[in-house]
Amino acid sequence: MTTVYVDNNATTRVAPEVLDEMLPYFSEYYGNPSSVHAFGGNVAKKIREAREKTAALVGASPEEIIFTSCGTESDNAAVRSALKSAPEKKHIITSAVEHPAVLNLCTALEKEGYRVTYVPVDTSGNFDFDYFTQSLSDDTALVTVMWANNETGVVFPVKDIAEKAAEKGIPFHTDAVQAVGKIPVDVRELPVNMLSLSGHKIHAPKGVGALYVKKGTRFHPFVVGGHQESGRRGGTENVASIIGLGKASELAVDHLPRVDTDVRHMRDYLENTLLETVSFSSINGNRERRLPNTVSIGFDAIEGESILMHIDYAGICASSGSACTSGSLEPSHVLRAMEVPFKSAHGSIRFSLSVYNTMEEMKYIAETLPPIIRKLRMMSPFWDRCNDKA
Ligand code: PLP
């Protein structure tokens, strides 16, 4: 059975070109980039090149890029640094639908005495801009708001948010882990101080990420140690993965037009076909302001986890909109924040595509899913009630 992988917001395959570029740095060129000898120096040169490529992906200068171990570390480093830079301020603004990398950090910070405003979203997942502006205060140390949501793909008005924060002299960090490589991300177009990205979302390996820190922004290292990364992140570099991230950044620039056309076309085909063929199905999130590769669909009256299991037997890898907490299948915090009705939030599935998907795969999903939904609904105690409403 072939695998149809449509879970690219969870992680992506390492691009063959990326792997080719990485492999010699495990076996042949294994020097330490900090060494004085030429063997290590050549590795340092390759890291410099990777830094240039990752910087180019987001419109930054190479000196503004710090390599990290993942998107989560980048987020933690950014938030902690901003708080340390303004120790007298005790307020943070974020959104209610951030990734746990930011959300759980904010919860931890509340226990450390910070006050956190979680800006709500509307039923389409749109950021409540008025609520945000009213929340800004003299005590606000940082605004940290994601560029695009991992579950729904909804894109936030980060330029407006950044400009509003800048007007008040408040630093702005954005978690752009899902936006980079899918839509244009250019730090020159908005007053953003720090931006997080992650390698494994853009066809580089897992375990490498980057943090952009705008020149002039005060930065306090999160991982303290050696002088690596110009003293901003200690620890011997994850050389092969950084080189992989450099290559993946270069590929992401090349792939961007195809994501906007081919990938968008496949996503639209999939979502329109499913909406037409499956009754009581609906899209979660603003369809206009969305990443071109993502669709979250709610199928009324069934459990997302059951759908996932059944499509998994058919070789289809996707995600549900549930978080399995203490045995009960609660809808995710994102769908709850959007107040998606219980009956469709529970049966929500996210498909996230990449340039490696094909139209044949979309047709396969569109043929395989409707009979599964029908079968599950026949077994669902909620289905009759759903029909009654029709
Ligand atoms: N931020 C967002 C929006 C994400 O989607 C993810 C991963 O899913 C992360 C942060 C964490 O990235 P990493 O897995 O590299 O730690």
XYZ file of C-alpha atoms and ligand atoms in Angstrom:
406
model
C 0.000 0.000 0.000
C 1.337 3.433 -0.871
C 1.330 6.230 1.647
C -0.536 9.421 0.853
C 1.059 11.932 3.180
C -1.076 15.023 3.766
C 0.197 15.965 7.225
C 2.863 18.450 6.189
C 1.993 20.958 8.930
C 3.073 18.236 11.385
C 6.315 17.548 9.584
C 7.687 17.214 6.067
C 9.901 14.745 4.260
C 13.539 15.744 3.993
C 14.020 16.848 0.377
C 16.458 14.582 -1.510
C 18.632 17.603 -2.379
C 18.777 18.480 1.328
C 19.849 14.991 2.347
C 22.546 14.893 -0.377
C 23.947 18.151 0.907
C 23.967 16.919 4.510
C 25.428 13.433 4.205
C 29.128 14.295 3.725
C 29.001 16.313 6.950
C 28.434 13.145 8.998
C 31.206 11.010 7.576
C 33.735 12.969 5.519
C 33.729 16.517 6.857
C 33.110 15.922 10.538
C 35.262 18.760 11.857
C 34.155 21.131 14.594
C 33.401 24.546 13.067
C 35.084 26.210 16.065
C 38.432 24.464 15.462
C 41.397 26.463 14.279
C 42.489 23.909 11.656
C 41.328 24.104 8.073
C 39.336 20.845 8.421
C 37.041 22.561 10.919
C 37.287 25.898 9.139
C 35.738 24.413 6.004
C 32.736 23.339 8.048
C 32.467 26.851 9.502
C 32.437 28.210 5.940
C 29.576 25.871 5.038
C 27.609 27.072 8.088
C 28.171 30.667 6.961
C 26.678 29.754 3.587
C 23.684 28.089 5.282
C 23.148 31.234 7.358
C 23.109 33.347 4.203
C 20.502 31.078 2.608
C 18.222 30.986 5.658
C 18.544 34.765 6.006
C 17.605 35.194 2.325
C 14.455 33.098 2.847
C 13.024 35.727 5.230
C 14.723 38.862 3.869
C 17.179 39.119 6.787
C 20.936 39.725 6.993
C 23.018 36.637 7.879
C 24.118 38.206 11.216
C 20.449 38.392 12.198
C 20.012 34.586 12.083
C 20.662 32.360 15.115
C 20.466 28.620 14.522
C 18.542 26.741 17.219
C 17.355 23.183 17.828
C 13.709 23.723 16.745
C 10.820 26.147 16.472
C 9.985 25.624 20.135
C 13.466 26.693 21.220
C 13.289 29.742 18.946
C 9.963 30.755 20.521
C 11.269 30.230 24.065
C 14.477 32.119 23.314
C 12.592 35.076 21.816
C 10.058 35.415 24.608
C 12.564 34.960 27.436
C 14.978 37.406 25.847
C 12.332 40.109 25.453
C 11.261 39.692 29.090
C 14.830 39.887 30.313
C 15.359 43.052 28.281
C 12.494 44.800 30.090
C 12.567 43.377 33.632
C 10.298 46.101 35.009
C 7.426 45.134 32.664
C 5.156 42.238 33.559
C 2.600 42.005 30.758
C 2.666 39.829 27.599
C 0.189 39.828 24.735
C -0.322 36.719 22.634
C -3.266 34.998 20.928
C -5.575 32.274 22.199
C -4.649 30.000 19.293
C -0.849 29.927 19.485
C 1.067 26.671 19.262
C 1.819 25.104 22.684
C 5.426 26.269 22.167
C 4.173 29.769 23.037
C 0.943 29.000 24.876
C 2.438 26.667 27.475
C 5.376 29.012 27.912
C 2.905 31.807 28.668
C 1.118 29.609 31.205
C 4.480 28.958 32.875
C 5.200 32.692 32.855
C 1.871 33.419 34.563
C 3.106 31.215 37.414
C 6.274 33.342 37.466
C 4.171 36.467 38.035
C 3.500 37.713 34.481
C 0.072 38.839 33.312
C -0.804 37.404 29.899
C -3.506 38.639 27.528
C -4.721 35.909 25.171
C -6.283 37.840 22.275
C -9.416 35.962 21.152
C -10.360 34.973 17.608
C -13.775 35.009 15.933
C -15.618 31.969 14.589
C -13.529 32.134 11.402
C -10.282 32.172 13.372
C -9.601 35.874 12.697
C -7.506 37.801 15.231
C -9.514 40.348 17.250
C -7.496 43.458 16.400
C -9.562 45.859 18.523
C -9.196 43.651 21.568
C -5.451 43.611 20.876
C -5.076 47.383 20.625
C -7.096 47.872 23.806
C -4.805 45.414 25.616
C -1.569 47.313 24.893
C -0.269 49.034 27.997
C 2.822 50.742 29.395
C 3.514 47.501 31.242
C 3.582 45.351 28.051
C 7.013 43.775 27.620
C 6.266 41.823 24.444
C 3.688 41.050 21.797
C 4.100 37.511 20.465
C 1.571 36.471 17.827
C 1.846 33.693 15.260
C 1.994 34.496 11.539
C -0.228 31.585 10.484
C -2.125 28.967 12.439
C -0.967 25.372 12.240
C -4.459 23.838 12.478
C -6.637 26.042 10.303
C -3.970 27.791 8.226
C -5.583 31.167 9.046
C -3.077 33.980 8.462
C -2.980 36.778 11.020
C -2.525 40.494 10.126
C 1.043 40.456 11.453
C 2.022 43.675 9.675
C -0.773 45.630 11.393
C -0.010 43.964 14.718
C 3.723 44.704 14.409
C 3.089 48.333 13.455
C 0.718 48.869 16.374
C 3.258 47.359 18.790
C 6.061 49.478 17.263
C 3.957 52.654 17.686
C 3.993 51.949 21.429
C 7.680 50.951 21.434
C 6.836 47.337 22.346
C 8.952 44.551 20.813
C 7.148 42.137 18.506
C 7.936 38.450 18.019
C 6.156 36.198 15.548
C 6.066 32.433 15.404
C 6.320 32.031 11.634
C 6.938 28.271 11.778
C 3.922 27.511 9.570
C 4.100 30.595 7.356
C 7.690 30.275 6.141
C 7.891 28.369 2.872
C 4.128 28.595 2.283
C 3.544 32.338 1.852
C 6.004 35.225 1.358
C 7.666 36.137 4.659
C 9.922 39.175 4.506
C 11.100 40.845 7.696
C 11.830 44.067 5.769
C 8.124 44.600 5.210
C 7.088 44.919 8.850
C 8.664 46.105 12.102
C 9.244 42.632 13.550
C 11.984 42.232 16.170
C 12.157 38.452 16.300
C 10.814 35.632 14.131
C 10.883 31.855 14.663
C 11.136 29.192 11.989
C 11.606 25.439 12.038
C 13.556 23.158 9.678
C 11.264 20.148 9.647
C 8.321 22.154 8.322
C 10.260 23.116 5.185
C 11.844 19.805 4.133
C 14.931 20.083 6.337
C 15.417 17.532 9.147
C 13.831 17.592 12.582
C 15.916 19.129 15.355
C 17.000 22.353 13.707
C 15.408 25.788 13.653
C 16.305 29.429 13.453
C 15.518 32.668 15.212
C 15.731 35.973 13.389
C 16.745 38.814 15.701
C 16.590 42.226 14.090
C 19.793 44.227 14.272
C 19.537 46.566 17.280
C 17.136 44.325 19.224
C 18.590 43.459 22.615
C 19.142 39.719 22.877
C 19.854 37.538 25.916
C 20.911 33.958 25.094
C 18.502 31.212 26.071
C 21.071 28.396 25.824
C 24.121 29.705 27.619
C 27.495 28.118 26.905
C 30.292 28.534 24.375
C 30.810 31.366 21.941
C 28.897 29.699 19.092
C 26.365 31.722 17.109
C 28.300 34.883 18.027
C 27.715 34.179 21.718
C 23.947 34.099 21.270
C 23.416 30.325 21.504
C 25.917 28.033 23.188
C 26.581 24.465 22.080
C 28.500 22.852 19.240
C 26.465 23.347 16.103
C 24.203 20.629 14.667
C 26.333 20.956 11.557
C 24.648 18.600 9.079
C 21.156 19.794 10.016
C 22.129 23.462 9.752
C 23.563 22.755 6.293
C 20.299 20.940 5.522
C 18.280 23.944 6.698
C 20.369 26.174 4.436
C 19.625 23.994 1.411
C 15.949 23.680 2.382
C 15.732 27.487 2.665
C 17.066 27.814 -0.857
C 14.539 25.235 -2.106
C 11.710 26.959 -0.212
C 12.394 30.175 -2.145
C 12.223 28.197 -5.423
C 9.100 26.285 -4.367
C 7.076 29.288 -3.186
C 5.422 30.055 -6.566
C 4.427 26.379 -6.887
C 2.924 26.368 -3.405
C 0.792 29.347 -4.394
C -0.386 27.712 -7.643
C -0.101 23.895 -7.785
C -0.442 23.208 -4.064
C -3.295 25.718 -3.700
C -5.023 24.124 -6.696
C -4.757 20.624 -5.165
C -5.974 21.873 -1.778
C -8.933 23.668 -3.384
C -9.825 20.595 -5.437
C -9.748 18.405 -2.322
C -11.819 20.746 -0.171
C -14.404 21.554 -2.842
C -14.857 17.903 -3.751
C -15.271 16.866 -0.128
C -17.704 19.713 0.591
C -19.766 18.673 -2.445
C -19.776 14.950 -1.773
C -20.101 14.852 2.014
C -23.217 16.419 3.534
C -22.907 18.269 6.841
C -19.276 19.184 6.279
C -17.768 22.640 6.723
C -14.418 24.429 6.620
C -12.870 25.624 9.879
C -11.313 29.055 9.400
C -11.347 32.019 7.045
C -11.128 30.565 3.534
C -9.723 33.785 2.055
C -6.940 34.482 4.548
C -5.442 31.020 4.720
C -2.217 29.207 3.932
C -2.526 27.700 0.457
C -1.616 24.193 1.636
C -3.981 23.764 4.601
C -7.604 22.774 5.010
C -9.382 21.853 8.232
C -12.784 20.254 7.585
C -15.400 19.405 10.182
C -17.602 16.381 9.464
C -20.665 16.517 11.708
C -21.613 13.756 14.126
C -18.453 11.630 14.085
C -15.127 11.487 15.896
C -12.073 12.801 14.053
C -9.989 10.052 15.629
C -12.223 7.368 14.078
C -11.906 9.000 10.678
C -8.132 9.130 11.097
C -7.959 5.441 11.965
C -10.032 4.455 8.951
C -8.135 6.588 6.470
C -4.901 5.349 8.001
C -5.902 1.802 6.922
C -6.216 3.251 3.427
C -2.707 4.721 3.649
C -3.779 8.351 4.157
C -1.881 10.316 6.838
C -3.662 13.419 8.172
C -4.390 14.993 11.580
C -7.505 15.528 13.651
C -8.593 18.653 15.482
C -8.642 16.877 18.810
C -6.215 16.815 21.660
C -6.323 13.511 23.464
C -6.336 14.643 27.075
C -6.911 12.270 29.959
C -8.835 9.778 27.867
C -11.445 12.236 26.572
C -11.312 13.561 23.032
C -11.641 17.286 23.566
C -11.630 19.518 20.486
C -8.310 21.353 20.216
C -7.809 24.727 21.907
C -7.866 26.338 18.451
C -11.304 24.988 17.508
C -12.598 25.766 21.008
C -11.308 29.358 20.777
C -13.170 29.664 17.448
C -16.310 28.285 19.112
C -16.666 25.739 16.331
C -19.902 23.865 17.169
C -19.221 20.720 19.164
C -20.725 18.418 16.530
C -18.285 19.456 13.804
C -15.279 20.307 16.013
C -15.184 16.676 17.111
C -15.111 15.404 13.550
C -12.484 17.816 12.272
C -9.633 16.652 10.072
C -6.680 18.705 8.872
C -5.112 17.988 5.508
C -1.847 19.826 4.881
C -0.148 19.484 1.511
C 3.314 20.033 0.086
C 4.887 20.279 -3.347
C 5.488 16.528 -3.172
C 1.751 15.749 -3.315
C 0.015 14.962 -6.590
C -3.468 15.448 -8.024
C -3.843 11.635 -8.160
C -3.401 11.581 -4.393
C -6.121 14.218 -3.944
C -8.460 12.151 -6.128
C -7.670 9.090 -4.037
C -8.557 10.934 -0.821
C -11.706 12.383 -2.388
C -12.828 8.856 -3.378
C -11.775 7.098 -0.174
C -13.120 9.468 2.466
C -16.879 9.826 1.682
C -17.743 6.098 2.103
C -15.789 6.073 5.385
C -17.753 9.067 6.661
C -21.044 7.443 5.609
C -20.134 4.212 7.389
C -19.078 6.000 10.590
C -22.215 8.121 10.588
C -24.386 5.034 10.346
C -22.794 3.892 13.607
C -22.965 7.320 15.281
C -25.621 7.993 17.940
C -25.484 11.697 16.954
C -26.222 11.171 13.280
C -30.019 10.813 13.578
C -30.216 14.044 15.505
C -28.084 15.702 12.853
C -30.433 14.451 10.130
C -33.472 15.658 12.036
C -32.111 19.183 11.824
C -31.754 19.001 8.042
N 5.000 26.859 16.196
C 4.090 26.357 15.334
C 3.061 27.271 14.758
C 4.122 25.011 14.978
O 3.214 24.531 14.135
C 5.125 24.186 15.551
C 5.162 22.751 15.246
O 4.161 22.139 14.904
C 6.049 24.765 16.433
C 5.959 26.098 16.730
C 7.133 23.954 17.069
O 8.158 23.688 16.155
P 9.193 22.510 16.469
O 8.462 21.228 16.223
O 10.310 22.721 15.500
O 9.615 22.663 17.874
